């Protein structure tokens, strides 16, 4: 029996048979891993609560014929505690997990940077110190950069001429100068490009001063970029609530 150990974040779970589940994780050393957690749907299982989405865990596997099998799990960070009871943070977190799942298509291929981005985004969402929408867009932009699809913000995507440039083309890969501008391009305000650059580089004092309209336009461009490169829309992204926490109506008592 070949055993190995790794740390990872649970991306999703699927039912298998009457009592088992297939757990999909993004791990530090082995990239995406799909493994069977046996008996976790039984009420007596000790592993069930430890292998739910958003869990950051230390896991021992043994290599199976088709799927590896989880034998031990130790919780490192229970990110779900600070996420699942807040709709905005929950939906943003689901978008983070789904993006990571899509971008780590090959199982067993190391994706250390993406793993670190996922863990960092979930930690920021769980800590509740930053706006969930900004955290999500920062993660998506950095995930695009990880995949080699980083949008041009401060220069022309086609010729490299320094900007800022008013036109923005998703198909061209970001900002475009007047000479390279495709017939159909967006014309976002300069503040949108500033916000995108701030999110990529973690300049949070600038990002947090942005207006609601700037954040909405930025989120729209980021979502369009992601959909263009993945060639499909994330199921979770349209569900994300983009309003600031202080603007949401109070919960009914």
Short mmCIF file of C-alpha atoms in Angstrom, two decimals:
data_model
loop_
_atom_site.label_atom_id
_atom_site.label_comp_id
_atom_site.label_asym_id
_atom_site.label_seq_id
_atom_site.Cartn_x
_atom_site.Cartn_y
_atom_site.Cartn_z
CA UNK A 1 0.00 0.00 0.00
CA UNK A 2 1.48 3.37 -1.09
CA UNK A 3 0.78 6.17 1.41
CA UNK A 4 1.35 9.88 0.93
CA UNK A 5 0.42 13.03 2.82
CA UNK A 6 -0.41 16.56 1.71
CA UNK A 7 -2.25 19.72 2.77
CA UNK A 8 -5.15 20.95 0.72
CA UNK A 9 -8.44 22.81 0.44
CA UNK A 10 -11.66 20.89 -0.21
CA UNK A 11 -13.19 22.18 -3.45
CA UNK A 12 -16.26 19.96 -3.76
CA UNK A 13 -17.82 16.69 -2.66
CA UNK A 14 -19.91 14.09 -4.50
CA UNK A 15 -21.96 11.20 -3.18
CA UNK A 16 -20.63 7.72 -3.88
CA UNK A 17 -22.69 4.67 -3.05
CA UNK A 18 -24.66 4.66 0.18
CA UNK A 19 -22.11 6.01 2.65
CA UNK A 20 -19.04 7.31 0.79
CA UNK A 21 -18.09 10.54 -0.91
CA UNK A 22 -15.61 11.59 -3.56
CA UNK A 23 -13.66 14.56 -2.24
CA UNK A 24 -11.94 16.93 -4.66
CA UNK A 25 -9.08 18.93 -3.17
CA UNK A 26 -6.46 21.34 -4.42
CA UNK A 27 -3.26 20.40 -2.62
CA UNK A 28 0.12 21.92 -1.98
CA UNK A 29 2.28 19.25 -3.61
CA UNK A 30 0.03 17.08 -5.78
CA UNK A 31 -2.26 19.62 -7.42
CA UNK A 32 -5.86 18.51 -7.76
CA UNK A 33 -6.65 15.21 -6.09
CA UNK A 34 -9.92 13.27 -6.21
CA UNK A 35 -10.13 10.72 -3.44
CA UNK A 36 -12.74 8.56 -1.74
CA UNK A 37 -13.68 9.23 1.88
CA UNK A 38 -15.29 5.99 3.02
CA UNK A 39 -18.24 6.01 5.38
CA UNK A 40 -18.31 9.80 5.81
CA UNK A 41 -22.06 10.02 5.24
CA UNK A 42 -22.72 7.87 8.29
CA UNK A 43 -23.60 9.79 11.46
CA UNK A 44 -20.83 7.96 13.33
CA UNK A 45 -18.09 9.08 10.93
CA UNK A 46 -15.27 11.13 12.42
CA UNK A 47 -14.16 12.46 9.04
CA UNK A 48 -17.44 13.84 7.69
CA UNK A 49 -17.23 17.41 9.03
CA UNK A 50 -13.54 17.64 8.18
CA UNK A 51 -13.95 17.09 4.45
CA UNK A 52 -16.59 19.67 3.60
CA UNK A 53 -16.01 22.50 1.07
CA UNK A 54 -13.86 25.38 2.40
CA UNK A 55 -11.98 23.08 4.80
CA UNK A 56 -8.19 23.49 4.85
CA UNK A 57 -6.85 20.14 5.92
CA UNK A 58 -3.84 17.89 6.34
CA UNK A 59 -4.71 14.61 4.64
CA UNK A 60 -3.19 11.15 4.38
CA UNK A 61 -4.04 9.15 1.26
CA UNK A 62 -3.25 5.73 -0.03
CA UNK A 63 -3.06 5.08 -3.72
CA UNK A 64 -6.01 3.11 -5.08
CA UNK A 65 -6.61 1.51 -8.45
CA UNK A 66 -8.85 4.25 -9.84
CA UNK A 67 -9.24 6.77 -7.01
CA UNK A 68 -7.02 7.33 -4.02
CA UNK A 69 -8.53 6.78 -0.57
CA UNK A 70 -8.47 9.21 2.36
CA UNK A 71 -7.34 7.50 5.55
CA UNK A 72 -6.66 10.40 7.94
CA UNK A 73 -7.72 14.07 8.07
CA UNK A 74 -6.62 16.84 10.39
CA UNK A 75 -8.25 20.27 10.21
CA UNK A 76 -5.81 23.15 9.76
CA UNK A 77 -8.29 25.98 9.16
CA UNK A 78 -12.08 25.78 9.35
CA UNK A 79 -12.67 28.60 6.87
CA UNK A 80 -16.31 27.62 6.49
CA UNK A 81 -17.13 28.85 10.00
CA UNK A 82 -16.57 32.45 8.93
CA UNK A 83 -18.09 32.05 5.47
CA UNK A 84 -21.22 29.88 5.32
CA UNK A 85 -23.47 32.12 7.48
CA UNK A 86 -22.95 35.18 5.28
CA UNK A 87 -24.58 34.94 1.84
CA UNK A 88 -22.16 37.33 0.11
CA UNK A 89 -19.08 35.61 1.51
CA UNK A 90 -20.52 32.16 0.88
CA UNK A 91 -21.25 32.84 -2.78
CA UNK A 92 -17.88 34.55 -3.24
CA UNK A 93 -16.21 31.54 -1.63
CA UNK A 94 -18.10 29.15 -3.92
CA UNK A 95 -16.82 31.15 -6.91
CA UNK A 96 -13.26 30.83 -5.59
CA UNK A 97 -13.62 27.04 -5.24
CA UNK A 98 -15.23 26.61 -8.66
CA UNK A 99 -12.55 28.72 -10.34
CA UNK A 100 -9.80 26.66 -8.73
CA UNK A 101 -11.52 23.47 -9.85
CA UNK A 102 -11.73 24.71 -13.45
CA UNK A 103 -8.17 26.00 -13.57
CA UNK A 104 -6.60 22.82 -12.18
CA UNK A 105 -8.02 20.49 -14.80
CA UNK A 106 -5.16 17.98 -14.75
CA UNK A 107 -5.14 15.82 -11.64
CA UNK A 108 -1.75 15.28 -10.05
CA UNK A 109 -0.16 18.31 -11.71
CA UNK A 110 1.38 20.64 -9.04
CA UNK A 111 -0.31 24.06 -8.87
CA UNK A 112 1.30 25.52 -5.76
CA UNK A 113 0.58 29.15 -6.63
CA UNK A 114 -3.10 28.46 -7.24
CA UNK A 115 -3.35 26.50 -4.00
CA UNK A 116 -1.85 29.48 -2.12
CA UNK A 117 -4.25 31.87 -3.86
CA UNK A 118 -7.25 29.74 -2.84
CA UNK A 119 -6.14 29.44 0.77
CA UNK A 120 -5.41 33.17 0.96
CA UNK A 121 -8.75 34.17 -0.55
CA UNK A 122 -10.73 31.90 1.78
CA UNK A 123 -8.77 33.18 4.77
CA UNK A 124 -9.58 36.77 3.79
CA UNK A 125 -13.27 35.92 3.35
CA UNK A 126 -13.42 34.09 6.68
CA UNK A 127 -11.63 36.90 8.57
CA UNK A 128 -14.27 39.39 7.31
CA UNK A 129 -11.83 42.30 7.35
CA UNK A 130 -12.14 43.08 3.62
CA UNK A 131 -15.08 43.48 1.28
CA UNK A 132 -15.99 40.06 -0.10
CA UNK A 133 -16.51 41.33 -3.64
CA UNK A 134 -13.03 42.91 -3.71
CA UNK A 135 -11.48 39.73 -2.32
CA UNK A 136 -13.16 37.68 -5.03
CA UNK A 137 -12.11 39.97 -7.88
CA UNK A 138 -8.54 40.08 -6.55
CA UNK A 139 -8.48 36.28 -6.50
CA UNK A 140 -9.94 36.00 -10.01
CA UNK A 141 -7.43 38.45 -11.48
CA UNK A 142 -4.52 36.66 -9.81
CA UNK A 143 -5.87 33.27 -10.89
CA UNK A 144 -6.01 34.57 -14.47
CA UNK A 145 -2.38 35.64 -14.10
CA UNK A 146 -1.49 32.17 -12.78
CA UNK A 147 -3.02 30.64 -15.91
CA UNK A 148 -1.10 33.04 -18.17
CA UNK A 149 -4.16 35.18 -18.95
CA UNK A 150 -3.34 38.30 -16.95
CA UNK A 151 -5.14 41.27 -18.56
CA UNK A 152 -3.09 44.24 -19.72
CA UNK A 153 -4.01 47.23 -17.57
CA UNK A 154 -1.15 49.73 -17.75
CA UNK A 155 -0.15 49.11 -21.39
CA UNK A 156 -1.71 48.08 -24.69
CA UNK A 157 -2.43 44.35 -24.82
CA UNK A 158 -1.39 44.17 -28.48
CA UNK A 159 1.53 46.53 -29.03
CA UNK A 160 2.68 47.24 -25.48
CA UNK A 161 2.38 51.02 -25.72
CA UNK A 162 2.30 52.46 -22.18
CA UNK A 163 -1.10 53.64 -21.02
CA UNK A 164 -3.49 54.33 -19.56
CA UNK A 165 -5.74 53.59 -22.53
CA UNK A 166 -9.49 54.18 -22.48
CA UNK A 167 -10.51 51.19 -24.58
CA UNK A 168 -10.68 47.68 -23.09
CA UNK A 169 -11.15 44.52 -25.14
CA UNK A 170 -11.76 41.17 -23.46
CA UNK A 171 -10.88 39.32 -26.66
CA UNK A 172 -7.64 41.28 -27.11
CA UNK A 173 -6.58 40.68 -23.51
CA UNK A 174 -7.15 44.01 -21.78
CA UNK A 175 -6.48 47.69 -22.45
CA UNK A 176 -5.83 48.64 -26.06
CA UNK A 177 -4.46 51.83 -27.60
CA UNK A 178 -6.39 53.75 -30.31
CA UNK A 179 -4.38 52.08 -33.09
CA UNK A 180 -5.03 48.54 -31.84
CA UNK A 181 -8.59 49.05 -30.65
CA UNK A 182 -10.97 46.39 -32.07
CA UNK A 183 -14.31 47.52 -33.50
CA UNK A 184 -16.18 46.32 -30.38
CA UNK A 185 -14.50 47.48 -27.18
CA UNK A 186 -15.57 48.70 -23.77
CA UNK A 187 -14.62 52.17 -22.55
CA UNK A 188 -14.35 51.85 -18.77
CA UNK A 189 -13.49 54.87 -16.64
CA UNK A 190 -9.86 55.29 -15.65
CA UNK A 191 -10.82 54.40 -12.06
CA UNK A 192 -11.73 50.88 -13.17
CA UNK A 193 -8.21 50.27 -14.48
CA UNK A 194 -6.77 51.70 -11.26
CA UNK A 195 -8.91 49.30 -9.22
CA UNK A 196 -7.92 46.30 -11.34
CA UNK A 197 -4.24 47.14 -10.96
CA UNK A 198 -4.66 47.66 -7.21
CA UNK A 199 -6.36 44.27 -6.77
CA UNK A 200 -3.66 42.47 -8.75
CA UNK A 201 -0.88 44.01 -6.66
CA UNK A 202 -2.67 44.02 -3.30
CA UNK A 203 -2.82 47.80 -2.86
CA UNK A 204 -5.84 47.55 -0.60
CA UNK A 205 -5.85 51.16 0.63
CA UNK A 206 -6.54 52.23 -2.98
CA UNK A 207 -9.00 49.42 -3.69
CA UNK A 208 -11.07 50.13 -0.58
CA UNK A 209 -11.49 53.80 -1.56
CA UNK A 210 -13.17 52.83 -4.84
CA UNK A 211 -16.81 53.69 -5.43
CA UNK A 212 -19.66 51.23 -5.85
CA UNK A 213 -20.01 51.99 -9.55
CA UNK A 214 -16.28 51.43 -10.11
CA UNK A 215 -16.47 48.09 -8.31
CA UNK A 216 -19.47 46.98 -10.35
CA UNK A 217 -17.81 47.83 -13.67
CA UNK A 218 -14.60 46.13 -12.57
CA UNK A 219 -16.47 42.99 -11.52
CA UNK A 220 -18.20 42.89 -14.90
CA UNK A 221 -14.92 43.07 -16.81
CA UNK A 222 -13.27 40.47 -14.58
CA UNK A 223 -16.20 38.08 -15.04
CA UNK A 224 -16.10 38.61 -18.82
CA UNK A 225 -12.36 37.90 -18.91
CA UNK A 226 -12.78 34.73 -16.89
CA UNK A 227 -15.65 33.48 -19.04
CA UNK A 228 -13.74 34.23 -22.26
CA UNK A 229 -10.67 32.26 -21.19
CA UNK A 230 -12.51 29.36 -19.55
CA UNK A 231 -14.93 29.25 -22.49
CA UNK A 232 -17.82 28.84 -20.08
CA UNK A 233 -19.48 30.79 -17.30
CA UNK A 234 -19.04 29.76 -13.71
CA UNK A 235 -22.33 28.60 -12.22
CA UNK A 236 -21.59 30.34 -8.92
CA UNK A 237 -20.50 33.75 -10.24
CA UNK A 238 -23.96 35.16 -11.14
CA UNK A 239 -25.12 34.37 -7.59
CA UNK A 240 -22.48 36.55 -5.91
CA UNK A 241 -23.97 39.54 -4.12
CA UNK A 242 -21.96 42.64 -5.04
CA UNK A 243 -23.39 45.12 -2.53
CA UNK A 244 -21.27 46.31 0.36
CA UNK A 245 -22.14 44.74 3.70
CA UNK A 246 -23.27 48.09 5.13
CA UNK A 247 -25.68 48.59 2.22
CA UNK A 248 -27.50 45.30 2.70
CA UNK A 249 -30.86 45.31 4.56
CA UNK A 250 -30.69 44.05 8.14
CA UNK A 251 -31.66 40.46 8.82
CA UNK A 252 -35.11 39.85 10.26
CA UNK A 253 -35.07 39.04 13.93
#
